[in-house]
Coordinates of C-alpha atoms in Angstrom, one line a residue:
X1 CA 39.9 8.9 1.0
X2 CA 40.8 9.2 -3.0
X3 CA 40.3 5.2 -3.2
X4 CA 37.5 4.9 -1.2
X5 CA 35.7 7.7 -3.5
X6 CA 37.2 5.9 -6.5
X7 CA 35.3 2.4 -5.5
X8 CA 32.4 4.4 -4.8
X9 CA 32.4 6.3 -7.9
X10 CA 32.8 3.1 -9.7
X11 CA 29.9 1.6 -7.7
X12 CA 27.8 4.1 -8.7
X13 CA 28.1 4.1 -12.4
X14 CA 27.6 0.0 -12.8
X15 CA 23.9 0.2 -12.7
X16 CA 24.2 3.0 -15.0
X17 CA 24.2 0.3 -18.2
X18 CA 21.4 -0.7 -19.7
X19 CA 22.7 -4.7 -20.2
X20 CA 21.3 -6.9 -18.4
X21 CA 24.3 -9.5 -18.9
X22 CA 26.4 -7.0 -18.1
X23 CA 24.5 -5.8 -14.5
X24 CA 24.5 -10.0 -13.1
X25 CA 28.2 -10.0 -14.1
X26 CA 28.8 -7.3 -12.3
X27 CA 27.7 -9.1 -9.2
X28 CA 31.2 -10.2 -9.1
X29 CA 32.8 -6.6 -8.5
X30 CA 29.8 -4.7 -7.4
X31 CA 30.1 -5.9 -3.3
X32 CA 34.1 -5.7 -3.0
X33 CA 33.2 -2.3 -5.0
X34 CA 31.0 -1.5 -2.1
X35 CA 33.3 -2.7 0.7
X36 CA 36.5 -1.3 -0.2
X37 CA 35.2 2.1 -0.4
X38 CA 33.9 2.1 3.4
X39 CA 37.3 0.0 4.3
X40 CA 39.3 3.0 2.6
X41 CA 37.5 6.3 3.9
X42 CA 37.3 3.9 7.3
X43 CA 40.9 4.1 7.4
X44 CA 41.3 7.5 6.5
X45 CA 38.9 8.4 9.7
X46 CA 41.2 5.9 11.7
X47 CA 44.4 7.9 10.5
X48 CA 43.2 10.9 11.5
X49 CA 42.1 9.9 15.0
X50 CA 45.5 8.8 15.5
X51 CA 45.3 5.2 14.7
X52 CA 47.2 3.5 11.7
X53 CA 46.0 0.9 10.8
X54 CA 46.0 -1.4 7.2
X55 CA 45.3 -5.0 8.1
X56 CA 40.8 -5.7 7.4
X57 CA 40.2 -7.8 10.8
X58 CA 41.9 -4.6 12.4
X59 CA 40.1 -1.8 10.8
X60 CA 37.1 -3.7 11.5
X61 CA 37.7 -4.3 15.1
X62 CA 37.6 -0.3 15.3
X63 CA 34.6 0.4 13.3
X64 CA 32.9 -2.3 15.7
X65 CA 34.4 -0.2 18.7
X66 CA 32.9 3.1 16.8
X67 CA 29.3 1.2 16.5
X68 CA 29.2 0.7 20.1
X69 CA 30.6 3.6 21.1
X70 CA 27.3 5.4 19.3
X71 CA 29.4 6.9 16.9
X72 CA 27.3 6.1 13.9
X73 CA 23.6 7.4 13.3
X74 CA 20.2 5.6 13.8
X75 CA 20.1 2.7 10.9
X76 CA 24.0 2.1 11.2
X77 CA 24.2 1.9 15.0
X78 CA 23.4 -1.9 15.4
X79 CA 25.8 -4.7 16.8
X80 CA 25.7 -8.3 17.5
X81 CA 27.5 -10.1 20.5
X82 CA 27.4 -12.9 22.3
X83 CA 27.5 -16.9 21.4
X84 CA 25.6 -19.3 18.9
X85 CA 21.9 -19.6 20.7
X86 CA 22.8 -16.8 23.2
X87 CA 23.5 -13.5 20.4
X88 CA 22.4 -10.4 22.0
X89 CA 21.3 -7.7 19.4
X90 CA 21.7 -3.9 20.1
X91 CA 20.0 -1.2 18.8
X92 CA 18.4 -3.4 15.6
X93 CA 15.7 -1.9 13.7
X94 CA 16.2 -4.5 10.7
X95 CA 14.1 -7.2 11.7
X96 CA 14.4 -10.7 11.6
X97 CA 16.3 -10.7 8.2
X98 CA 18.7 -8.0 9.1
X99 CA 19.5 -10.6 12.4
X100 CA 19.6 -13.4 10.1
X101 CA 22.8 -11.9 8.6
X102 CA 24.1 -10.7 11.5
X103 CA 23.7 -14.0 13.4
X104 CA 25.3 -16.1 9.7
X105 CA 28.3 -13.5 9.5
X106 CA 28.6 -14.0 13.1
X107 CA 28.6 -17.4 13.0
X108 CA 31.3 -17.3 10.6
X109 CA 33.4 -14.6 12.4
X110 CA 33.1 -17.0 15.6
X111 CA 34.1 -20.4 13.1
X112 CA 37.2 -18.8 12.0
X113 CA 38.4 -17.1 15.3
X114 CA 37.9 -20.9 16.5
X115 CA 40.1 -22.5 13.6
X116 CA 42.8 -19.7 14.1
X117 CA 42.6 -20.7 17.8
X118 CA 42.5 -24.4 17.9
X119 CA 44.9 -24.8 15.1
X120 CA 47.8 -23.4 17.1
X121 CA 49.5 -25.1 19.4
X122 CA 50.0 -22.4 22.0
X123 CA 46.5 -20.7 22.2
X124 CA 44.6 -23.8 21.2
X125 CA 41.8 -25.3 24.2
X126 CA 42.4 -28.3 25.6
X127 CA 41.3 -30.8 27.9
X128 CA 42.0 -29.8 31.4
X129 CA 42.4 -33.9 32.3
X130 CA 44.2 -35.2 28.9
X131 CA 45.9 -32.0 27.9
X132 CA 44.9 -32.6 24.4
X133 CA 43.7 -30.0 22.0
X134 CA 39.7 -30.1 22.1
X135 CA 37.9 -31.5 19.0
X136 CA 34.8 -30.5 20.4
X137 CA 34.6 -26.8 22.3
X138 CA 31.7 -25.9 24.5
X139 CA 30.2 -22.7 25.8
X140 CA 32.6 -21.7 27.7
X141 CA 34.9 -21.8 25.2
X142 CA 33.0 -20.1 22.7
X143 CA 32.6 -17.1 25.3
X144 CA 36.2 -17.0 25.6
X145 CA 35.7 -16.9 21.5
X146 CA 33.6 -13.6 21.1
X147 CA 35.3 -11.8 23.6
X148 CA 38.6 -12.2 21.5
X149 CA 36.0 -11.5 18.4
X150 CA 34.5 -8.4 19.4
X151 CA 31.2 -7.2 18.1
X152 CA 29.8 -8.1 14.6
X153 CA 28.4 -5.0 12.8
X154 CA 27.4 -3.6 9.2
X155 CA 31.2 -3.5 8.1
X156 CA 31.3 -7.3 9.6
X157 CA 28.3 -8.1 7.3
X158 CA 30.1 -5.9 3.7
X159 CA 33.4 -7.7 4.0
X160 CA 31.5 -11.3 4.5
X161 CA 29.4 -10.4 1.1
X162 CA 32.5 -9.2 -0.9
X163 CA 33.0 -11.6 -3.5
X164 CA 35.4 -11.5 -6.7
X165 CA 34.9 -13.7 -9.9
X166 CA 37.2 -16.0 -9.3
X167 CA 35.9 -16.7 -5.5
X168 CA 32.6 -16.8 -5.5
X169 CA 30.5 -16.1 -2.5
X170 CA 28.1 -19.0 -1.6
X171 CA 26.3 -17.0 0.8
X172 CA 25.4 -14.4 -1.9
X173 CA 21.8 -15.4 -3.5
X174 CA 22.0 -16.6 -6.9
X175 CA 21.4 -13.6 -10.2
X176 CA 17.6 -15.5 -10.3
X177 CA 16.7 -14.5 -7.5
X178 CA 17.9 -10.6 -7.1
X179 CA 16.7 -7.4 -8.9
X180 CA 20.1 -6.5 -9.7
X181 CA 19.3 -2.8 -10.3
X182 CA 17.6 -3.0 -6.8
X183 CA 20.7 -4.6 -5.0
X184 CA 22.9 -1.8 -6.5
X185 CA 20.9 1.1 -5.4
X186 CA 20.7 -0.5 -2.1
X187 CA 24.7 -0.7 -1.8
X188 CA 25.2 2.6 -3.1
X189 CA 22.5 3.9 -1.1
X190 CA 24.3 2.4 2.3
X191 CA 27.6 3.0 1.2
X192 CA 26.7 6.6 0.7
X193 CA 24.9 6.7 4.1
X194 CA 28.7 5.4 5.8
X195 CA 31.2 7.4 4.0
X196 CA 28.9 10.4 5.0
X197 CA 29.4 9.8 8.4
X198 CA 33.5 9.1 8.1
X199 CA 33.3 12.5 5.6
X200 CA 31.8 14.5 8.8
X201 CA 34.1 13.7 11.4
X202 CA 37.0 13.5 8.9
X203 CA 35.9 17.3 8.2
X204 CA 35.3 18.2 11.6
X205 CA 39.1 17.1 12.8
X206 CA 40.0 19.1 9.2
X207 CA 38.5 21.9 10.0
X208 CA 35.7 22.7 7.0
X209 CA 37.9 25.3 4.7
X210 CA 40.8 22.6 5.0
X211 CA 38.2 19.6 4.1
X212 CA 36.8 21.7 1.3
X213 CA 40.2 22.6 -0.4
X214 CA 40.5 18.7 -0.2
X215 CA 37.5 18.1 -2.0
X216 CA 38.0 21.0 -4.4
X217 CA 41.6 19.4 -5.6
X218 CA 39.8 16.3 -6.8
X219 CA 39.6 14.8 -10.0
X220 CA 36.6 16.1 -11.9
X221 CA 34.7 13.0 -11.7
X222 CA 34.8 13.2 -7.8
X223 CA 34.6 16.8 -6.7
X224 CA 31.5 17.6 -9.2
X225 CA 29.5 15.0 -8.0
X226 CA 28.5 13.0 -5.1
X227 CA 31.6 14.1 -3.0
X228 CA 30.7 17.6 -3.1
X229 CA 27.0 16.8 -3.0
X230 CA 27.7 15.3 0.3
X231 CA 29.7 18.6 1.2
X232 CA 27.0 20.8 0.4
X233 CA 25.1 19.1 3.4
X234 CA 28.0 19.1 5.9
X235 CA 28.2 22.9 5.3
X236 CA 25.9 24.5 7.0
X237 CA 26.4 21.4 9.9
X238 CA 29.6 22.2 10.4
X239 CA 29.5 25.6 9.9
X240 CA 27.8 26.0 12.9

C-alpha cells in the first residue's frame, strides 16, 4: 500500500507547479504515476484475499475478474469482451469515447495475446490440412483468443496509457491537444475513486482500528492528507 500512496502522492502534487514546460513534460511520468499506484494498492487487496501475486498481466487478470464480479462501484464497473466487430460492452455509461478506448486497448490486448500465441511453436494455430502455423487467423481463432484474454477493463485501459520518456506512447494525444492541468485532475480524480474502493475492503478484512493504526504510522505526507481524508469517509461506513 505505502507505494501505491507514494505514486499517488506524487501524482497529486505534479499539477501543483505553475510551469507550463514543466506540466507537458510531466506527461512522461504523470500516467505510470497513475498506474502504478492502482497496480500497488491492487496487489495489496490481492494479498490480503489470499492471492500473491507480482507479475501486471496477472494482477490485471484479477481486477478484470473483480469488475465482473460487481465488486467495483457504478462508474468503475464496466468491461469489454468479445472479438474485433463482435465486442460486447457491460455496464458502460462512458459513451462512445469511453468504448473507443476500450475497443483500441482491446484490440491491442487481443494483437499481443495472438503474437504470444502464434509465435510458439506448441500453442501456435495451424492449418488443420497443411499443419502449418496460420499467417492469417479467423474468428474462430480469435474467440479462442479472448477467452485466454479475459475481460478488458479501466486497469486494462491505465497500463495501455502508461508511458515513460524514453518510450513514448503513440496512442497518448500529443501536449497540443490536452489541457494538461485537466488530464491531471482527471487521473487523480480516478485514481482516487480506485484506491478508495481497494482502501475499503482492504479495511474491512483489517478490521477498522487495525486499518487506522496502519494509516496512523505513515509518513507525514501520507497520513495527514488524502489517505486519512479517504479514512474519514470509511469511518462511519465501516463502523457500522
Amino acid at each position: 500500500m505505502l507505494n501505491g500512496w507514494s505514486a499517488e502522492y506524487a501524482l497529486r502534487i505534479t499539477p501543483v507547479v505553475n510551469d507550463q514546460q514543466y506540466l507537458h513534460s510531466s506527461l512522461h511520468w504523470t500516467f505510470p504515476q497513475a498506474y502504478y499506484s492502482i497496480l500497488f494498492t491492487a496487489r495489496a487487496l490481492l494479498l490480503m484475499r489470499g492471492c500473491s501475486v507480482s507479475n501486471d498481466e496477472l494482477v490485471a487478470r484479477k481486477v478484470a475478474s473483480m469488475v465482473v464480479s460487481g465488486l467495483y462501484p457504478q462508474g468503475l464497473n464496466y468491461y469489454l469482451t468479445g472479438t474485433p466487430h463482435d465486442y460486447n460492452a457491460k455496464r458502460l455509461q462512458g459513451g462512445a469515447a469511453l468504448f473507443s478506448v476500450l475497443t483500441q486497448t482491446r484490440d491491442k490486448q487481443l494483437k499481443k495475446q495472438g503474437n504470444q500465441v502464434q509465435t510458439n511453436p506448441k500453442t501456435a494455430m495451424r492449418s488443420p490440412r497443411t499443419g502449418e502455423v496460420l499467417d492469417k487467423l479467423g474468428p474462430e481463432h480469435y474467440k479462442a483468443l479472448a477467452d485466454q484474454t479475459g475481460p478488458t477493463c479501466f486497469f486494462n485501459v491505465l497500463h495501455r496509457l502508461r508511458i515513460s520518456s524514453n518510450q513514448p506512447n503513440p496512442d497518448v494525444l500529443t501536449t497540443d491537444e490536452l489541457d494538461v492541468r485537466e488530464l491531471h485532475a482527471c487521473l487523480v480524480e480516478l485514481v482516487n475513486r480506485i484506491n478508495q474502493v481497494h482502501e475499503a475492503y482492504l479495511a474491512k478484512a483489517l478490521g477498522l482500528d487495525n486499518y487506522q493504526t496502519l494509516v496512523a504510522g505513515l509518513p507525514g505526507y501520507l497520513n495527514e492528507s488524502f489517505v486519512n481524508e479517504r479514512l474519514n469517509t470509511l469511518i462511519p461506513i465501516l463502523a457500522k
